[in-house]
Structure formats: C-alpha cells, structure tokens
PDB file of C-alpha atoms in Angstrom:
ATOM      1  CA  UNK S  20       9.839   8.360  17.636  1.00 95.00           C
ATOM      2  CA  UNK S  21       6.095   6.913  17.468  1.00 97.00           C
ATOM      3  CA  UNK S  22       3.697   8.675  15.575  1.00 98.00           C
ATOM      4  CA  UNK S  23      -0.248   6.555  16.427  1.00 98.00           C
ATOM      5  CA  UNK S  24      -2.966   7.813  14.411  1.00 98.00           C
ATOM      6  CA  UNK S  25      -6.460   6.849  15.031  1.00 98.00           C
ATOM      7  CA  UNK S  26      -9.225   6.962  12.149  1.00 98.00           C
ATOM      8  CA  UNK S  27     -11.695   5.756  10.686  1.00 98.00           C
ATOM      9  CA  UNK S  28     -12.818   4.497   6.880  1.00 98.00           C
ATOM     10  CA  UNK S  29     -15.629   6.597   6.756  1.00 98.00           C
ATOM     11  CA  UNK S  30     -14.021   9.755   8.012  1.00 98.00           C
ATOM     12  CA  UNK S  31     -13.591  12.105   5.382  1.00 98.00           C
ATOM     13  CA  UNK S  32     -11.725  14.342   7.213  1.00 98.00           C
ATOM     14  CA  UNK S  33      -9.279  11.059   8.287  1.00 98.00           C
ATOM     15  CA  UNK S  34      -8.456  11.228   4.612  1.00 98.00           C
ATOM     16  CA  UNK S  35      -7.343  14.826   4.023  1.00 98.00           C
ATOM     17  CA  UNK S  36      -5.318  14.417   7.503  1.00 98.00           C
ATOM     18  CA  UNK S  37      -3.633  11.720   6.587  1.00 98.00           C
ATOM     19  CA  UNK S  38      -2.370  13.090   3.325  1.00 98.00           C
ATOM     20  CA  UNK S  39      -1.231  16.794   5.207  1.00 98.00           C
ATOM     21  CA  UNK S  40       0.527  14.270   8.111  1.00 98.00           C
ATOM     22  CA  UNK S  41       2.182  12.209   5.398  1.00 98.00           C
ATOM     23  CA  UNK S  42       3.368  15.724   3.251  1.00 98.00           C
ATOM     24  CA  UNK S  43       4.724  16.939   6.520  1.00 98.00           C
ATOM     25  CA  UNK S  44       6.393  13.655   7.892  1.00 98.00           C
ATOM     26  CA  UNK S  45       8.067  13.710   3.779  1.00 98.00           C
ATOM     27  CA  UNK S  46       9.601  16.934   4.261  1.00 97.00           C
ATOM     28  CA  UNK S  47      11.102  15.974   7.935  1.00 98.00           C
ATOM     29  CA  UNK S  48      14.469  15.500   8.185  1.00 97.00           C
ATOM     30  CA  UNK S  49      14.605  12.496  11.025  1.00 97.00           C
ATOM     31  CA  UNK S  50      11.308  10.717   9.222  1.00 97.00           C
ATOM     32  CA  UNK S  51      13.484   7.076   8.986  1.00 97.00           C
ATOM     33  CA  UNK S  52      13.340   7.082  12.427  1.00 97.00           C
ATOM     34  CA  UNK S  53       9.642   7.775  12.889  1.00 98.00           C
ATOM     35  CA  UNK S  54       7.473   4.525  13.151  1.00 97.00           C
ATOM     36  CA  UNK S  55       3.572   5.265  12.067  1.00 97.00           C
ATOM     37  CA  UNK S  56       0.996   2.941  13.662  1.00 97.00           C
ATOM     38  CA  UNK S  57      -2.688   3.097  12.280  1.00 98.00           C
ATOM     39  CA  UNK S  58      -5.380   2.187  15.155  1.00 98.00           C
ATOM     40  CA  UNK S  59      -8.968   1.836  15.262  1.00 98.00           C
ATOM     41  CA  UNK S  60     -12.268   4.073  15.619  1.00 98.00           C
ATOM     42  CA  UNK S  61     -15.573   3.890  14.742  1.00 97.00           C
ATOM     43  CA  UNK S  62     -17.657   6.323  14.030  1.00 95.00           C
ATOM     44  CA  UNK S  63     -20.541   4.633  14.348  1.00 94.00           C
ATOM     45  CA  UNK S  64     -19.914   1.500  16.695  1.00 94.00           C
ATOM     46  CA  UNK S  65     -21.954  -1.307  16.481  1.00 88.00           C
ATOM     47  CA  UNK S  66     -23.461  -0.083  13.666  1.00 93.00           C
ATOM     48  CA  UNK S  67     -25.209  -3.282  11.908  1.00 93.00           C
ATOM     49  CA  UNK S  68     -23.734  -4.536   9.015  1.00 91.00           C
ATOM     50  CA  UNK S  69     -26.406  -4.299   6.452  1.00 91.00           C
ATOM     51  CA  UNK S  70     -27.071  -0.492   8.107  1.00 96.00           C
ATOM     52  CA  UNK S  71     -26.162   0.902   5.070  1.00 97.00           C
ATOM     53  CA  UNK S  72     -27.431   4.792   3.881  1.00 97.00           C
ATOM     54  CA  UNK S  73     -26.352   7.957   1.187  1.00 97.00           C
ATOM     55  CA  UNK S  74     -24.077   9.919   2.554  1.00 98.00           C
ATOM     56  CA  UNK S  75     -26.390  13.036   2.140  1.00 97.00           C
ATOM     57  CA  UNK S  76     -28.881  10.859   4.387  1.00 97.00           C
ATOM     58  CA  UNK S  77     -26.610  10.190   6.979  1.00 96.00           C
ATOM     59  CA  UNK S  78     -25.679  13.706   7.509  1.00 96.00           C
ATOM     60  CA  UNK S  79     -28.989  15.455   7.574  1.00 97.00           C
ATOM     61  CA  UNK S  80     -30.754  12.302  10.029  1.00 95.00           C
ATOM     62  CA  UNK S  81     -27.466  12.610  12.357  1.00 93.00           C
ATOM     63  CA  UNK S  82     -26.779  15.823  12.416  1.00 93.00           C
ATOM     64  CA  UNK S  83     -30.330  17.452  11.562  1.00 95.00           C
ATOM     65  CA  UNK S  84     -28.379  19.230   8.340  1.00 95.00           C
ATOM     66  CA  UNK S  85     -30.878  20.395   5.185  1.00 97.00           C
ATOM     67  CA  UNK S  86     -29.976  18.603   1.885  1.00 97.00           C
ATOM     68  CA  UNK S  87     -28.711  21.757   0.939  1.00 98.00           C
ATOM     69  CA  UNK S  88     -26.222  22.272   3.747  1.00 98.00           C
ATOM     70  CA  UNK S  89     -24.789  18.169   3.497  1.00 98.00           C
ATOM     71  CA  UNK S  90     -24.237  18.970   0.081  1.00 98.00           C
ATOM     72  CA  UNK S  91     -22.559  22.321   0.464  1.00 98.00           C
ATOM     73  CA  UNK S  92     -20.144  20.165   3.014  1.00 97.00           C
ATOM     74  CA  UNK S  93     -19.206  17.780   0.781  1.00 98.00           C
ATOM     75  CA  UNK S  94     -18.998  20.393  -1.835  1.00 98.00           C
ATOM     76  CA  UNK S  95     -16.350  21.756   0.676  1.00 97.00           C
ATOM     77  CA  UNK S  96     -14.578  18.364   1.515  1.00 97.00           C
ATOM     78  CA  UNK S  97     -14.036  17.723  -2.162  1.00 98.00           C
ATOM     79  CA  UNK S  98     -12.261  20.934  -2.443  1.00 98.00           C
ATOM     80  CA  UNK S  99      -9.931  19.971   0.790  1.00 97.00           C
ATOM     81  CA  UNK S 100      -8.888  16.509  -0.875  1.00 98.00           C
ATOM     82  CA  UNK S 101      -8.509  17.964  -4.340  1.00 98.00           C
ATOM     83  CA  UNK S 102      -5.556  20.925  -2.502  1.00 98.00           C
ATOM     84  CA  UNK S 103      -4.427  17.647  -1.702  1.00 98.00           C
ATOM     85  CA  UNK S 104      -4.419  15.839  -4.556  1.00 97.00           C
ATOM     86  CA  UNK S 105      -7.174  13.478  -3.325  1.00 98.00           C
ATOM     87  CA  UNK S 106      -9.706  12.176  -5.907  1.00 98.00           C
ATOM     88  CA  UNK S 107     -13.204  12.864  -3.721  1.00 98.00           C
ATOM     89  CA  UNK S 108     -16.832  11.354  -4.905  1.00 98.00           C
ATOM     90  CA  UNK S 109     -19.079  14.774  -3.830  1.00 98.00           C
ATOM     91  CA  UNK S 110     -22.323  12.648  -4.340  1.00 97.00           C
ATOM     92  CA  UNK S 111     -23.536   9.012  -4.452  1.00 96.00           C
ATOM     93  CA  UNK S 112     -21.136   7.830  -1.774  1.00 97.00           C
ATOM     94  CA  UNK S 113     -22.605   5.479   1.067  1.00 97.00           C
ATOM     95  CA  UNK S 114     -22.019   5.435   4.282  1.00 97.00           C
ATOM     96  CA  UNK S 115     -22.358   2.235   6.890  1.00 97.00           C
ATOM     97  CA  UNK S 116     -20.595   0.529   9.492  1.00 97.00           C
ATOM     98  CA  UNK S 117     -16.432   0.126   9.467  1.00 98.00           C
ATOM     99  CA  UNK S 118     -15.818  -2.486  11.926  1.00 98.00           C
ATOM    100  CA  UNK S 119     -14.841  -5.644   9.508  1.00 98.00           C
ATOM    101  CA  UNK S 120     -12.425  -3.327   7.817  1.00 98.00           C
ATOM    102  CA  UNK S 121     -10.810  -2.355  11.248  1.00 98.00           C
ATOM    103  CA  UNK S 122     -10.680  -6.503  11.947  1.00 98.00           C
ATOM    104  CA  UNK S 123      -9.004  -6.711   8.093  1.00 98.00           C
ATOM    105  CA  UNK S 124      -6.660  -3.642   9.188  1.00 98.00           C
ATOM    106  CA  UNK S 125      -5.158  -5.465  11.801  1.00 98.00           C
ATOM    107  CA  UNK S 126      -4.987  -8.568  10.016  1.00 98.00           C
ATOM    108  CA  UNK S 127      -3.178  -6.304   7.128  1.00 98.00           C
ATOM    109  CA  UNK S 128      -0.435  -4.885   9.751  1.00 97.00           C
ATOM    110  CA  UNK S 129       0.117  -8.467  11.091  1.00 97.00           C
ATOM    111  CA  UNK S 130       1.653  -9.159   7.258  1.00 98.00           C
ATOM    112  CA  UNK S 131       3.352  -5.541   6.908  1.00 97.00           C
ATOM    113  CA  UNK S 132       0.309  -4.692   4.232  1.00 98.00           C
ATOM    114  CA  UNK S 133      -1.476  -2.338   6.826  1.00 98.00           C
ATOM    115  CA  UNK S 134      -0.828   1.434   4.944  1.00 97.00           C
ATOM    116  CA  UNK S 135      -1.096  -0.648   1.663  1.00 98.00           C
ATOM    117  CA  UNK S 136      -4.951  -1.769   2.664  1.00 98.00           C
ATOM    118  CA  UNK S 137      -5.587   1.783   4.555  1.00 98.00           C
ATOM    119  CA  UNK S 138      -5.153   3.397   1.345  1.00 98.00           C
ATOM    120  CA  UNK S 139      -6.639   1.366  -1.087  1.00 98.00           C
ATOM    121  CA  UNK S 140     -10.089   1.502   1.448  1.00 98.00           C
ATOM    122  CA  UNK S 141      -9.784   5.210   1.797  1.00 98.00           C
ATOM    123  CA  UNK S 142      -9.287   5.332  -2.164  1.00 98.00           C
ATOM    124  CA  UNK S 143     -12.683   3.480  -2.524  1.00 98.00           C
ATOM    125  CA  UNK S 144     -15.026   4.528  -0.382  1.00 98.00           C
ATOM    126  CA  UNK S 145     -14.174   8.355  -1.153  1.00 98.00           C
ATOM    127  CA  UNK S 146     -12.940   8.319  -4.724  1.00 98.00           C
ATOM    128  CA  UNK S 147     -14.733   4.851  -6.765  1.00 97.00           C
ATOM    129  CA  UNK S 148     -18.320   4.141  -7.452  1.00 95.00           C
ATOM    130  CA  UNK S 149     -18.204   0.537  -6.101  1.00 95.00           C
ATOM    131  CA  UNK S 150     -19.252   0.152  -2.226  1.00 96.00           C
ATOM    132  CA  UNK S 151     -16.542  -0.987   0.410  1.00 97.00           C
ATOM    133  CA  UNK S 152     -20.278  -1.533   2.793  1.00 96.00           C
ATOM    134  CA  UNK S 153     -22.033  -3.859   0.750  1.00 91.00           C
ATOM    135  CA  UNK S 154     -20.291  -6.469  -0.390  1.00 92.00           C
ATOM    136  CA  UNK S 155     -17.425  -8.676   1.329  1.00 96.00           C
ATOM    137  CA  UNK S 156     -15.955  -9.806  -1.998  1.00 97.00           C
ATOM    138  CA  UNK S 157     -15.250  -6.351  -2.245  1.00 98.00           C
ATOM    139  CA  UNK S 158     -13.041  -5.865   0.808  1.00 98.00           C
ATOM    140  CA  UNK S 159     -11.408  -9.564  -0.407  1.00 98.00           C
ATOM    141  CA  UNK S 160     -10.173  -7.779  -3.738  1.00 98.00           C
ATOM    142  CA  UNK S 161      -9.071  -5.040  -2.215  1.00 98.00           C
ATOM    143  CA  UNK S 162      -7.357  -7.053   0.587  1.00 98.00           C
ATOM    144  CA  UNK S 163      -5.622  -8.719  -2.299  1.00 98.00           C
ATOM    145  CA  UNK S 164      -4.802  -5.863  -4.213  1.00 98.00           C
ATOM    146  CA  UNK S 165      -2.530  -4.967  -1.110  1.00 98.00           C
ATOM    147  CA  UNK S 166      -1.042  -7.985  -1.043  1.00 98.00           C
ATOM    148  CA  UNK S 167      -2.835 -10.477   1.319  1.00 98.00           C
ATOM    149  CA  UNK S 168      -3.582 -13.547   1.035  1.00 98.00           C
ATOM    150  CA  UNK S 169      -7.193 -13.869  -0.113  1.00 98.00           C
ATOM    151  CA  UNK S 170      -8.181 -17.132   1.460  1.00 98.00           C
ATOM    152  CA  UNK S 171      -6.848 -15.629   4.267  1.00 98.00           C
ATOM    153  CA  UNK S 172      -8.843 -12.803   3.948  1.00 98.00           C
ATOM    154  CA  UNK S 173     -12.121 -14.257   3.843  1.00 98.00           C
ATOM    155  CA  UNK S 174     -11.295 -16.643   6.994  1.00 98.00           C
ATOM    156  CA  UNK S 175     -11.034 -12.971   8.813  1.00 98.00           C
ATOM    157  CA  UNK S 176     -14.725 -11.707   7.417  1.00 98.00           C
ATOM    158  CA  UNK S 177     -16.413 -15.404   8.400  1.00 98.00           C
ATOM    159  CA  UNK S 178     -15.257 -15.153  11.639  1.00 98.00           C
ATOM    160  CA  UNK S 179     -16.573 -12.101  13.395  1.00 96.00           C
ATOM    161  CA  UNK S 180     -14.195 -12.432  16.427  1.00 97.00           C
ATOM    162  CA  UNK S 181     -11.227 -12.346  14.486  1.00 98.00           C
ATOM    163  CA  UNK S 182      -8.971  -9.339  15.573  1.00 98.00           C
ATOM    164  CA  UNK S 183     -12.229  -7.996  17.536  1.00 98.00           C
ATOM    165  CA  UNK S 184     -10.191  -7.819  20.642  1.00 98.00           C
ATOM    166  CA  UNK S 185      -7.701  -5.656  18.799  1.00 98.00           C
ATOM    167  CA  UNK S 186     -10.397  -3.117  17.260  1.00 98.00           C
ATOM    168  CA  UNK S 187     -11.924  -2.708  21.011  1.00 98.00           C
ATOM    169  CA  UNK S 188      -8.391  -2.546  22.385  1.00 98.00           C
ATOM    170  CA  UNK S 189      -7.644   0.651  20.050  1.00 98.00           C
ATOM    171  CA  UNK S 190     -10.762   2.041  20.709  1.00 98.00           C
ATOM    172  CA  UNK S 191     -10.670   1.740  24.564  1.00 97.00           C
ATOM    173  CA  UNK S 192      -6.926   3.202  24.002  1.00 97.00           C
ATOM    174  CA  UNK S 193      -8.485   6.387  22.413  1.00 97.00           C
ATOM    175  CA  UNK S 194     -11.006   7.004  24.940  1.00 96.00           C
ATOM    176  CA  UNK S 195      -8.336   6.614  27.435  1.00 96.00           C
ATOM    177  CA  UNK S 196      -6.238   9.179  25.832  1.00 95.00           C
ATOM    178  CA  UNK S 197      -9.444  11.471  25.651  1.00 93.00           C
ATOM    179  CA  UNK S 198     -10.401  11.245  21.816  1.00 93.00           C
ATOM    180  CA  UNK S 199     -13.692  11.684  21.153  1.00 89.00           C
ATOM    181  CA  UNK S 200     -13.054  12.319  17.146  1.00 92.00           C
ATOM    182  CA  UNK S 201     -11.243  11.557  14.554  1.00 97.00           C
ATOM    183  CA  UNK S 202      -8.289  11.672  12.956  1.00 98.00           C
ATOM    184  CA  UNK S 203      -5.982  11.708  16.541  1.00 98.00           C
ATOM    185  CA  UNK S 204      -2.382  12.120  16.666  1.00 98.00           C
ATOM    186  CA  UNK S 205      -0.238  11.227  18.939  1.00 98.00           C
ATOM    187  CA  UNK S 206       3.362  11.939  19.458  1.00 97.00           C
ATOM    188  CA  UNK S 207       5.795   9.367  21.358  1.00 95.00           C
ATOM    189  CA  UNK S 208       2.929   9.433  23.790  1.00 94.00           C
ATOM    190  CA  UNK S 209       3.246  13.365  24.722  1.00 93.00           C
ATOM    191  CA  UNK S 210       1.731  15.497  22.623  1.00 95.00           C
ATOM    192  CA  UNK S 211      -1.857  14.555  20.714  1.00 96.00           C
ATOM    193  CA  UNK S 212      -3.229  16.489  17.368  1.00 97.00           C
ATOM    194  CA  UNK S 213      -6.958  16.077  16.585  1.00 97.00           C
ATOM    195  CA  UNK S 214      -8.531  17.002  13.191  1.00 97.00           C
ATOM    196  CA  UNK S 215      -6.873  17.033  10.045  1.00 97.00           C
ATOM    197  CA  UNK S 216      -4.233  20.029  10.672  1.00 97.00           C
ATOM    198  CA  UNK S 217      -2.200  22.204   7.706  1.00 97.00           C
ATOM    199  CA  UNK S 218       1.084  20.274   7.115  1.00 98.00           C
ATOM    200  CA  UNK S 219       2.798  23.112   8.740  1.00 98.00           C
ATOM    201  CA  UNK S 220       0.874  21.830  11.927  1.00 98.00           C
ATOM    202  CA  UNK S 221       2.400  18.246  12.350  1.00 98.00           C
ATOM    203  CA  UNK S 222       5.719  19.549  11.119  1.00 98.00           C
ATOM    204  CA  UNK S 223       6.164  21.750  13.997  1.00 97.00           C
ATOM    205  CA  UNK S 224       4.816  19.160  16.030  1.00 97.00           C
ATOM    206  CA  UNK S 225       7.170  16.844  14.673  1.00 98.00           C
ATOM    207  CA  UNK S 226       9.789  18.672  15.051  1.00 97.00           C
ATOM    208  CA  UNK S 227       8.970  19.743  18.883  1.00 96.00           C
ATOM    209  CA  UNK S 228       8.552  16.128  19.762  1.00 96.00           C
ATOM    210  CA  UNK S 229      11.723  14.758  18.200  1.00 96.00           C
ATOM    211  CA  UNK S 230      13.489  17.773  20.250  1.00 93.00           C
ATOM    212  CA  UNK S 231      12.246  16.567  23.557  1.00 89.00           C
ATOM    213  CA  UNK S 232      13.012  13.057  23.507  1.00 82.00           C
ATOM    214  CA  UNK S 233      14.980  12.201  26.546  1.00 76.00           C
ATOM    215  CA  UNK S 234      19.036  11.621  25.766  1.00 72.00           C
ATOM    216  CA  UNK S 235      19.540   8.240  26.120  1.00 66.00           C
ATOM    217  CA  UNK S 236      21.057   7.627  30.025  1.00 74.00           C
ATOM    218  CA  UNK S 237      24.477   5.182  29.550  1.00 73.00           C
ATOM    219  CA  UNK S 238      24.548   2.336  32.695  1.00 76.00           C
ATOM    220  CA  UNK S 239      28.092   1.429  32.445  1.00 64.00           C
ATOM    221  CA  UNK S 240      29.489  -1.788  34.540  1.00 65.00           C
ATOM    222  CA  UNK S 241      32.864  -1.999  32.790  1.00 64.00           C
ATOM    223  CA  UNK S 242      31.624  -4.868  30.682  1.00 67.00           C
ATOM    224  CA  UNK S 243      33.784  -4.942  27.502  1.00 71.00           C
ATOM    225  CA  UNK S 244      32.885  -4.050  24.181  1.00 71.00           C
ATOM    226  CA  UNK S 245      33.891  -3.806  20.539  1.00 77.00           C
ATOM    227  CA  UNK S 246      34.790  -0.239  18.653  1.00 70.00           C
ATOM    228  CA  UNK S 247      36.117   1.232  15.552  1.00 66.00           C
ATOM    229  CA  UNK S 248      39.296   0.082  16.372  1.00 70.00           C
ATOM    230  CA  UNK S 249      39.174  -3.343  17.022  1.00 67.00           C
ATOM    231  CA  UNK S 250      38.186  -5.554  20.532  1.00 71.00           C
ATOM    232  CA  UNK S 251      40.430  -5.790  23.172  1.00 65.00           C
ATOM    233  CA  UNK S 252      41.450  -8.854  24.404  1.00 62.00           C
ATOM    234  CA  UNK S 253      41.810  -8.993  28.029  1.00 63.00           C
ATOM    235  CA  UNK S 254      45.334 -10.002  29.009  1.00 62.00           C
ATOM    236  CA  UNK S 255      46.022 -13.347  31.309  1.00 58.00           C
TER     237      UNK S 255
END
C-alpha cells in the first residue's frame, strides 16, 4: 500500500501530522508493506526568496489576526507538538518562501535521504534559533547532516531549475486531487486525509485501506514454475 503525503516546511500543522501519521503507521500491523512518499506544496508559491518576515507578522498581515490572537495560536501549536513530543519555537521563528527546500527534497529522495532531510528541516525551522530562509549554507549543512553529498547540494541551490519540474509536478498533482491545504493524505489513491488528524484517525484509515485492496487476480497459461518441493522437469 502507498501512503503520499503532501506538506510543506513552513506548515506547522504538517509537523504535528506527520508525527500522529508516523505513531499510527508504528502501531500498524502490515506497516513493512506500506511505502510513504513525501510531495510538494507551497504555501506561499512564488514567494521571493529574500521575502522573508516574523512569524507573528505573517499571520496578522495574511490573515488580518491581532498580535494577541497570532500569539495565542502559536501558544496553542506549541502545546500540539509538545503532546507529541515535538520541540516548538512559540516566538522568534521566521517565515519565507519553501521552494529551494522542495527542489533539495527531491534531490534528497533521489539518494534514499528524503525523510532524513524532511526531518532535520522541520526540526529547524520549528524547534532551532538559526533560519532555514536566510541563508543557503544553512540548507547545505543540513543537507549534509542527512547524508548528501554537499557539493552536490549546492549544484541543486545554484541552479534554480534543478528538480523545479518535480516541485510543480507535485503541486499540480495536489490540485488535481483537490487539496487546497496542507498536510494531505492519501491512501493507495482512494481515500485522502487533510489536516493533521488524532493517530486514531490514520489508523482506522489505514486499516480500512489495507482491507480494500483488490485480491490479486492469477492469469494462468500453464507455464511452469518452481515450488516448495522442487521444479519439475518436463519429461521427453
């Protein structure tokens, strides 16, 4: 089965989901034969890359919030991670645009390193004082704390059409799928979760999924085969 979650780096609540999917996927009994794919979606597309603002800021220009009310929200998101185990920065985090981390993301999954880099980023922008927005040496040593090549690395952030196609691919995929928020689960295809749900959520979603997979249909043309007991040899 084929879990495909799409998020974002600066999505808080893409954090907290992931950690109640992960809990639930832990406790499930088939979860070595679930496959989890990480794809792409920005909050703030095209977003310039030196757009960078406080958090608070963000939320009370976008979303005409008071101080008062962006703080009592992240007051509230810290409280989600921490029932979660999360380490979560209430104030002085920044917020700006994701897209060269999306382009690194796919780079990461290309060399099996993809969850390694997702967490690290979450880890940093939500949880450390250092900026993932304002500095590309930053990404690179996070990049290689995951286990990618750092050369490598850079050659991705100097070229800004590097794994572009893949970003715009994922995001295309989501509208497509009708996402218009983020985190977004989807099931083998056939049943889709948005926001970041109580474990208990995606493990009865898990489990209804796995349930309904089609039993696999046998085409059988008398070809031979090996078993248990040996291969037959087909007499002369």
């Amino acid at each position: 089965m084929r879990v495909e979650i799409w998020s974002d780096i600066a999505c808080p609540w893409c954090y907290v989901g992931k950690a109640r999917f992960e809990k639930a996927l832990a406790s499930f009994p088939h979860r070595e034969q679930v496959e989890v794919v990480h794809r792409s979606f920005e909050l703030d597309p095209g977003r310039a890359k030196g757009d960078i603002q406080p958090v608070i800021t963000m939320l009370t220009r976008k979303y005409g919030m008071s101080q008062a009310q962006a703080e009592a929200g992240e007051d509230n998101l810290g409280a989600q991670a921490a029932a979660e185990g999360l380490p979560y920065r209430t104030r002085g985090r920044d917020h700006g645009g994701t897209f060269d981390m999306h382009r690194l993301l796919h780079h990461a999954r290309e060399h099996g390193r993809q969850v390694e880099l997702l967490d690290l980023l979450y880890r940093a922008n939500f949880a450390e004082e250092r900026s993932v927005f304002d500095d590309d040496e930053r990404l690179v040593e996070l990049a290689g704390a995951a286990g990618l090549d750092t050369d490598a690395v850079r050659d991705v952030l100097a070229d800004p059409g590097a794994y572009a196609d893949e970003v715009r691919a994922d995001e295309r995929e989501a509208a497509e799928l009708g996402a218009n928020g983020v985190p977004f689960f989807v099931l083998d295809r056939k049943y889709g979760i948005s926001g970041a749900q109580p474990a208990e959520v995606f493990t009865q979603a898990l489990t209804r999924a796995w349930g309904e997979r089609p039993p696999l249909e046998m085409v059988d043309d008398g070809a031979q085969a090996c078993g248990p007991d040996g291969c037959a040899v087909p007499q002369q």
